[in-house]
XYZ file of C-alpha atoms in Angstrom:
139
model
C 0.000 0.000 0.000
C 1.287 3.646 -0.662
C 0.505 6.609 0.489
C -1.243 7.392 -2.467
C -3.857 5.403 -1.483
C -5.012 7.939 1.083
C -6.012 10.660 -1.583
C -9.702 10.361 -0.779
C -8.887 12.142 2.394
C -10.238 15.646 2.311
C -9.950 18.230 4.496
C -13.438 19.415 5.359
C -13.251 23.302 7.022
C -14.817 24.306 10.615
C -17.872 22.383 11.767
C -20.281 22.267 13.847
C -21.107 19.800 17.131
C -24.551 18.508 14.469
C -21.883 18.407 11.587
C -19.216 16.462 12.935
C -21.501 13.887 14.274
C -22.814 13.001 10.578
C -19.192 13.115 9.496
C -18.227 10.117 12.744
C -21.862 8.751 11.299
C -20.180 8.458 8.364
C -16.670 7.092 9.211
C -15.099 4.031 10.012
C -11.660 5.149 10.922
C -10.380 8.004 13.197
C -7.046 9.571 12.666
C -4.611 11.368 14.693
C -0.988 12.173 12.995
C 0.343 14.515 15.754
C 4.295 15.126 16.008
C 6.369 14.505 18.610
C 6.431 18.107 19.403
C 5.520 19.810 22.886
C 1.939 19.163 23.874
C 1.160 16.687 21.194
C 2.884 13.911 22.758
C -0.020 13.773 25.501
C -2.881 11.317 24.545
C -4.848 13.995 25.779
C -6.743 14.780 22.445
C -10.247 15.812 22.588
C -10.962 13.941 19.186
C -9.695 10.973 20.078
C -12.247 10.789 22.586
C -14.946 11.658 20.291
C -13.852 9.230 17.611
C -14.018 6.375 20.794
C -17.345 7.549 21.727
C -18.449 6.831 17.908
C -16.799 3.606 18.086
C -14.154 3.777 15.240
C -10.637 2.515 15.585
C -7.776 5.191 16.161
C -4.783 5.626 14.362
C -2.320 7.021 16.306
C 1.220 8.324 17.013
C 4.129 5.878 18.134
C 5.400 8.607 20.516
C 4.574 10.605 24.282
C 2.199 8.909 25.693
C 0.312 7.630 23.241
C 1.203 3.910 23.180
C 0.481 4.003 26.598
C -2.712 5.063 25.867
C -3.666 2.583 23.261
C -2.612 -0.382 25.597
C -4.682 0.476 28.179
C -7.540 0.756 26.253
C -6.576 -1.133 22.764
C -8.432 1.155 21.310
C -6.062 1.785 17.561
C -3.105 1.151 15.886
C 0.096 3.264 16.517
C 1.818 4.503 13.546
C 5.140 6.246 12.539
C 3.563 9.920 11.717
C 6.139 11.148 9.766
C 6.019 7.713 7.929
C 3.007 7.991 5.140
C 3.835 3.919 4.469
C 3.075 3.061 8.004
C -0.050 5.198 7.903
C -1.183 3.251 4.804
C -0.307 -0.179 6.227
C -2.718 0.751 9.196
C -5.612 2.064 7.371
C -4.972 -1.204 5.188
C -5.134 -3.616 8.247
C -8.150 -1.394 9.448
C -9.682 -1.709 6.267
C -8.815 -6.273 6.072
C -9.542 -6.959 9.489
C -13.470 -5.493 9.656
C -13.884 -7.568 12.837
C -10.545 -7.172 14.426
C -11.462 -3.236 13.459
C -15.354 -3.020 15.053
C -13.376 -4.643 18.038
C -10.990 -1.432 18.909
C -13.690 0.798 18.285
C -16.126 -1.189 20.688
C -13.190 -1.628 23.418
C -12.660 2.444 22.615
C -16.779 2.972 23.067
C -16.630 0.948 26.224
C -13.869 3.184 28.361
C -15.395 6.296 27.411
C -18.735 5.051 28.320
C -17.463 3.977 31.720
C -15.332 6.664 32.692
C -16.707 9.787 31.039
C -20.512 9.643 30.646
C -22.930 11.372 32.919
C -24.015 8.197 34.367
C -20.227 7.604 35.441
C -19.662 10.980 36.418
C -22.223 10.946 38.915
C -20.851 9.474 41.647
C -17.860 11.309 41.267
C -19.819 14.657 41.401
C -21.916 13.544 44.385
C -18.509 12.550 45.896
C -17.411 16.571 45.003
C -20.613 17.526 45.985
C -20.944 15.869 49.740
C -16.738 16.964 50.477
C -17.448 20.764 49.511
C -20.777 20.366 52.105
C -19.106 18.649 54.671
C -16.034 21.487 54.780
C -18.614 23.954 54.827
C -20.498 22.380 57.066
C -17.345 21.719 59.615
C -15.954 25.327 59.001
């Protein structure tokens, strides 16, 4: 596989919450090609969160703390992002292992569901809630 393969890719502007959701609708694979620059090296993106809540595999950088990331959760495949081969060769495997694929996505759906939904925020928040009471109550 080249990189030439990837040429459907288009970049699609500033949208909106209603707009991106048709795009995930839409899409099968989520991609993240961050350097290993500064910030970027924290799994700390916002999309890849979005793209696990919408149940689609991750492709992701090999650097920071991003394999760390994808072994807790198995969630994607790590690539070289400097490397358009090894970006191919993932959206390949992505694209010839449907099951193996719905699988990451699923395990990705699963930890967001049970660590940053409402219904798993609660208890935190009532946690939050009953300490900020109690000081105020004691003080």
């Amino acid at each position: 596989y080249s990189a030439e393969g990837l040429r459907p890719a288009q970049y699609l502007g500033v949208l909106g919450e209603k707009e991106i959701k048709e795009i995930y609708e839409r899409s099968n694979i989520g991609v993240i090609l961050y350097n290993a620059v500064g910030q970027y090296g924290g799994a700390t993106a916002v999309k890849a969160y979005e793209y696990m809540a919408a149940s689609m595999p991750i492709i992701m950088p090999d650097h920071g703390d991003w394999p760390a990331f994808n072994r807790e959760i198995k969630c994607g495949l790590n690539v070289r992002v400097n490397d358009p081969e090894s970006v191919a060769r993932a959206v390949a495997w992505i694209l010839e292992n449907p099951e193996a694929a719905k699988q990451l996505g699923e395990n990705g759906r699963e930890y967001v569901l049970r660590n940053y939904s409402w219904v798993s925020s609660l208890g935190r928040l009532k946690q939050l809630y009953d300490e900020i009471l109690n000081y105020k109550a004691s003080s």
